[in-house]
PDB file of C-alpha atoms in Angstrom:
ATOM      1  CA  MET A   1      -4.750 -14.706 -17.685  1.00 47.00           C
ATOM      2  CA  SER A   2      -6.865 -17.577 -18.877  1.00 46.00           C
ATOM      3  CA  GLN A   3      -9.019 -19.593 -16.531  1.00 44.00           C
ATOM      4  CA  ASP A   4      -6.753 -22.590 -16.997  1.00 46.00           C
ATOM      5  CA  ALA A   5      -3.610 -20.557 -16.269  1.00 53.00           C
ATOM      6  CA  LEU A   6      -4.505 -20.368 -12.581  1.00 57.00           C
ATOM      7  CA  SER A   7      -5.098 -24.091 -12.275  1.00 56.00           C
ATOM      8  CA  GLU A   8      -1.414 -24.960 -12.717  1.00 71.00           C
ATOM      9  CA  LEU A   9       0.410 -22.088 -11.058  1.00 81.00           C
ATOM     10  CA  SER A  10       4.004 -22.274  -9.950  1.00 90.00           C
ATOM     11  CA  GLY A  11       4.543 -21.691  -6.267  1.00 93.00           C
ATOM     12  CA  ASP A  12       5.832 -18.149  -6.825  1.00 93.00           C
ATOM     13  CA  ARG A  13       2.896 -17.304  -9.094  1.00 92.00           C
ATOM     14  CA  LEU A  14       0.419 -18.721  -6.598  1.00 93.00           C
ATOM     15  CA  VAL A  15       1.940 -16.553  -3.868  1.00 94.00           C
ATOM     16  CA  GLU A  16       1.673 -13.508  -6.154  1.00 94.00           C
ATOM     17  CA  VAL A  17      -2.000 -14.157  -6.948  1.00 95.00           C
ATOM     18  CA  LEU A  18      -2.928 -14.864  -3.332  1.00 95.00           C
ATOM     19  CA  ALA A  19      -1.036 -11.750  -2.172  1.00 96.00           C
ATOM     20  CA  ALA A  20      -2.983  -9.680  -4.693  1.00 96.00           C
ATOM     21  CA  LEU A  21      -6.232 -11.052  -3.280  1.00 96.00           C
ATOM     22  CA  ALA A  22      -5.163 -10.598   0.347  1.00 96.00           C
ATOM     23  CA  SER A  23      -6.335  -6.995   0.630  1.00 96.00           C
ATOM     24  CA  PRO A  24      -9.879  -5.844   1.376  1.00 96.00           C
ATOM     25  CA  HIS A  25      -9.344  -2.866  -0.981  1.00 96.00           C
ATOM     26  CA  ARG A  26      -8.236  -5.107  -3.837  1.00 97.00           C
ATOM     27  CA  LEU A  27     -11.157  -7.477  -3.247  1.00 97.00           C
ATOM     28  CA  ARG A  28     -13.517  -4.486  -3.461  1.00 97.00           C
ATOM     29  CA  VAL A  29     -11.811  -3.294  -6.662  1.00 98.00           C
ATOM     30  CA  LEU A  30     -12.131  -6.740  -8.227  1.00 97.00           C
ATOM     31  CA  ALA A  31     -15.756  -7.002  -7.102  1.00 97.00           C
ATOM     32  CA  ALA A  32     -16.557  -3.611  -8.635  1.00 97.00           C
ATOM     33  CA  LEU A  33     -14.912  -4.640 -11.911  1.00 97.00           C
ATOM     34  CA  ALA A  34     -16.866  -7.904 -11.961  1.00 95.00           C
ATOM     35  CA  GLY A  35     -19.872  -5.710 -12.786  1.00 93.00           C
ATOM     36  CA  GLY A  36     -18.149  -4.293 -15.865  1.00 94.00           C
ATOM     37  CA  ARG A  37     -15.225  -2.175 -16.889  1.00 94.00           C
ATOM     38  CA  ALA A  38     -14.580   1.243 -15.397  1.00 95.00           C
ATOM     39  CA  TYR A  39     -12.087   4.053 -15.733  1.00 92.00           C
ATOM     40  CA  VAL A  40      -9.900   5.052 -12.814  1.00 92.00           C
ATOM     41  CA  SER A  41     -11.662   8.259 -11.733  1.00 92.00           C
ATOM     42  CA  GLN A  42     -15.105   6.656 -11.793  1.00 93.00           C
ATOM     43  CA  LEU A  43     -13.890   3.561  -9.982  1.00 96.00           C
ATOM     44  CA  ALA A  44     -12.199   5.683  -7.292  1.00 96.00           C
ATOM     45  CA  ARG A  45     -15.422   7.638  -6.756  1.00 96.00           C
ATOM     46  CA  ASP A  46     -17.504   4.453  -6.646  1.00 95.00           C
ATOM     47  CA  LEU A  47     -15.184   2.885  -4.059  1.00 96.00           C
ATOM     48  CA  GLY A  48     -14.648   6.064  -2.036  1.00 97.00           C
ATOM     49  CA  ILE A  49     -10.841   5.958  -2.248  1.00 96.00           C
ATOM     50  CA  SER A  50      -8.270   8.270  -3.798  1.00 97.00           C
ATOM     51  CA  ARG A  51      -7.108   7.724  -7.361  1.00 95.00           C
ATOM     52  CA  ALA A  52      -3.531   7.386  -6.100  1.00 96.00           C
ATOM     53  CA  LEU A  53      -4.464   4.576  -3.690  1.00 97.00           C
ATOM     54  CA  LEU A  54      -6.607   2.929  -6.342  1.00 97.00           C
ATOM     55  CA  GLN A  55      -3.686   2.993  -8.800  1.00 96.00           C
ATOM     56  CA  VAL A  56      -1.500   1.127  -6.293  1.00 97.00           C
ATOM     57  CA  HIS A  57      -4.105  -1.605  -5.941  1.00 97.00           C
ATOM     58  CA  LEU A  58      -4.831  -1.781  -9.672  1.00 97.00           C
ATOM     59  CA  LYS A  59      -1.125  -2.208 -10.450  1.00 97.00           C
ATOM     60  CA  LYS A  60      -0.877  -5.155  -8.051  1.00 97.00           C
ATOM     61  CA  LEU A  61      -4.023  -6.758  -9.482  1.00 98.00           C
ATOM     62  CA  GLU A  62      -2.804  -6.167 -13.041  1.00 96.00           C
ATOM     63  CA  LYS A  63       0.635  -7.641 -12.287  1.00 96.00           C
ATOM     64  CA  ALA A  64      -1.095 -10.741 -10.890  1.00 95.00           C
ATOM     65  CA  GLY A  65      -3.158 -11.007 -14.101  1.00 95.00           C
ATOM     66  CA  LEU A  66      -6.460 -10.459 -12.309  1.00 97.00           C
ATOM     67  CA  VAL A  67      -7.371  -7.230 -14.120  1.00 97.00           C
ATOM     68  CA  ALA A  68      -6.531  -5.833 -17.551  1.00 97.00           C
ATOM     69  CA  ALA A  69      -6.161  -2.198 -18.621  1.00 95.00           C
ATOM     70  CA  HIS A  70      -7.039  -0.540 -21.930  1.00 93.00           C
ATOM     71  CA  LEU A  71      -6.419   3.077 -22.911  1.00 92.00           C
ATOM     72  CA  GLU A  72      -9.253   4.667 -24.886  1.00 90.00           C
ATOM     73  CA  LEU A  73     -10.094   8.138 -26.125  1.00 90.00           C
ATOM     74  CA  SER A  74     -13.351   9.714 -25.038  1.00 85.00           C
ATOM     75  CA  GLU A  75     -15.530  11.659 -27.479  1.00 89.00           C
ATOM     76  CA  ASP A  76     -13.908  14.912 -26.315  1.00 92.00           C
ATOM     77  CA  GLY A  77     -10.405  13.522 -26.953  1.00 90.00           C
ATOM     78  CA  LYS A  78      -9.548  12.753 -23.353  1.00 89.00           C
ATOM     79  CA  ALA A  79      -7.478   9.608 -22.722  1.00 88.00           C
ATOM     80  CA  LEU A  80      -9.204   7.285 -20.264  1.00 87.00           C
ATOM     81  CA  LYS A  81      -7.628   4.137 -18.876  1.00 90.00           C
ATOM     82  CA  TYR A  82     -10.291   1.490 -18.448  1.00 94.00           C
ATOM     83  CA  TYR A  83      -9.853  -1.550 -16.244  1.00 97.00           C
ATOM     84  CA  GLU A  84     -11.770  -4.782 -16.358  1.00 97.00           C
ATOM     85  CA  ALA A  85     -11.653  -8.027 -14.422  1.00 97.00           C
ATOM     86  CA  ALA A  86      -9.779 -10.768 -16.224  1.00 96.00           C
ATOM     87  CA  PRO A  87     -11.561 -14.117 -16.348  1.00 94.00           C
ATOM     88  CA  PHE A  88     -10.025 -16.523 -13.873  1.00 90.00           C
ATOM     89  CA  SER A  89     -10.854 -19.486 -11.720  1.00 90.00           C
ATOM     90  CA  LEU A  90      -8.817 -20.549  -8.728  1.00 89.00           C
ATOM     91  CA  HIS A  91      -9.455 -23.920  -7.128  1.00 89.00           C
ATOM     92  CA  LEU A  92      -7.147 -24.600  -4.187  1.00 91.00           C
ATOM     93  CA  THR A  93      -6.761 -27.955  -2.567  1.00 92.00           C
ATOM     94  CA  PRO A  94      -4.014 -29.306  -0.327  1.00 94.00           C
ATOM     95  CA  ASP A  95      -2.664 -31.234  -3.333  1.00 92.00           C
ATOM     96  CA  VAL A  96      -2.564 -28.120  -5.547  1.00 90.00           C
ATOM     97  CA  VAL A  97      -0.693 -26.239  -2.809  1.00 92.00           C
ATOM     98  CA  ALA A  98       1.707 -29.163  -2.300  1.00 93.00           C
ATOM     99  CA  VAL A  99       2.581 -29.269  -6.006  1.00 92.00           C
ATOM    100  CA  ALA A 100       2.983 -25.483  -6.178  1.00 92.00           C
ATOM    101  CA  ALA A 101       5.191 -25.515  -3.075  1.00 93.00           C
ATOM    102  CA  THR A 102       7.705 -27.770  -4.822  1.00 93.00           C
ATOM    103  CA  THR A 103       8.345 -25.002  -7.363  1.00 93.00           C
ATOM    104  CA  LEU A 104       8.846 -22.105  -4.938  1.00 94.00           C
ATOM    105  CA  SER A 105      12.018 -20.101  -5.415  1.00 91.00           C
ATOM    106  CA  ASN A 106      14.085 -18.952  -2.463  1.00 80.00           C
ATOM    107  CA  ALA A 107      13.532 -15.287  -3.358  1.00 64.00           C
ATOM    108  CA  GLY A 108      11.318 -14.642  -0.344  1.00 56.00           C
ATOM    109  CA  ASP A 109      13.059 -16.999   2.089  1.00 55.00           C
ATOM    110  CA  GLY A 110      16.092 -14.900   2.990  1.00 45.00           C
ATOM    111  CA  GLY A 111      14.900 -14.222   6.515  1.00 41.00           C
ATOM    112  CA  ALA A 112      14.012 -10.664   5.571  1.00 40.00           C
ATOM    113  CA  THR A 113      10.984  -9.062   7.109  1.00 39.00           C
ATOM    114  CA  PRO A 114       8.048  -9.557   4.731  1.00 42.00           C
ATOM    115  CA  LYS A 115       6.607  -6.419   3.186  1.00 45.00           C
ATOM    116  CA  GLY A 116       3.124  -5.453   4.327  1.00 45.00           C
ATOM    117  CA  ASN A 117       0.225  -5.571   1.907  1.00 45.00           C
ATOM    118  CA  CYS A 118      -0.772  -2.329   0.240  1.00 48.00           C
TER     119      CYS A 118
END
């Protein structure tokens, strides 16, 4: 996602991005990746969480366009999936939120109980 792509988000996209950032684990993942790319096993060790839990958080961050993944082969032929932080800038103001709110779909407004954050 380009830096400009976050400046004019639809309401649904803004909700998706903010939901991705609304987890302490995902903030730590993004912070770790700000220092450079890492593969899943190394990142899990660095953060002190399981690879399975890390994968859940990486998928949400990737879906929101905040991280990108690349599969590479190591020298010994092992496939390693590297993740890196995608460049982005998010500047929220009441006006930006007001404009985004006009584009919200009704997908999440059905009165259903909201899902908890991962």
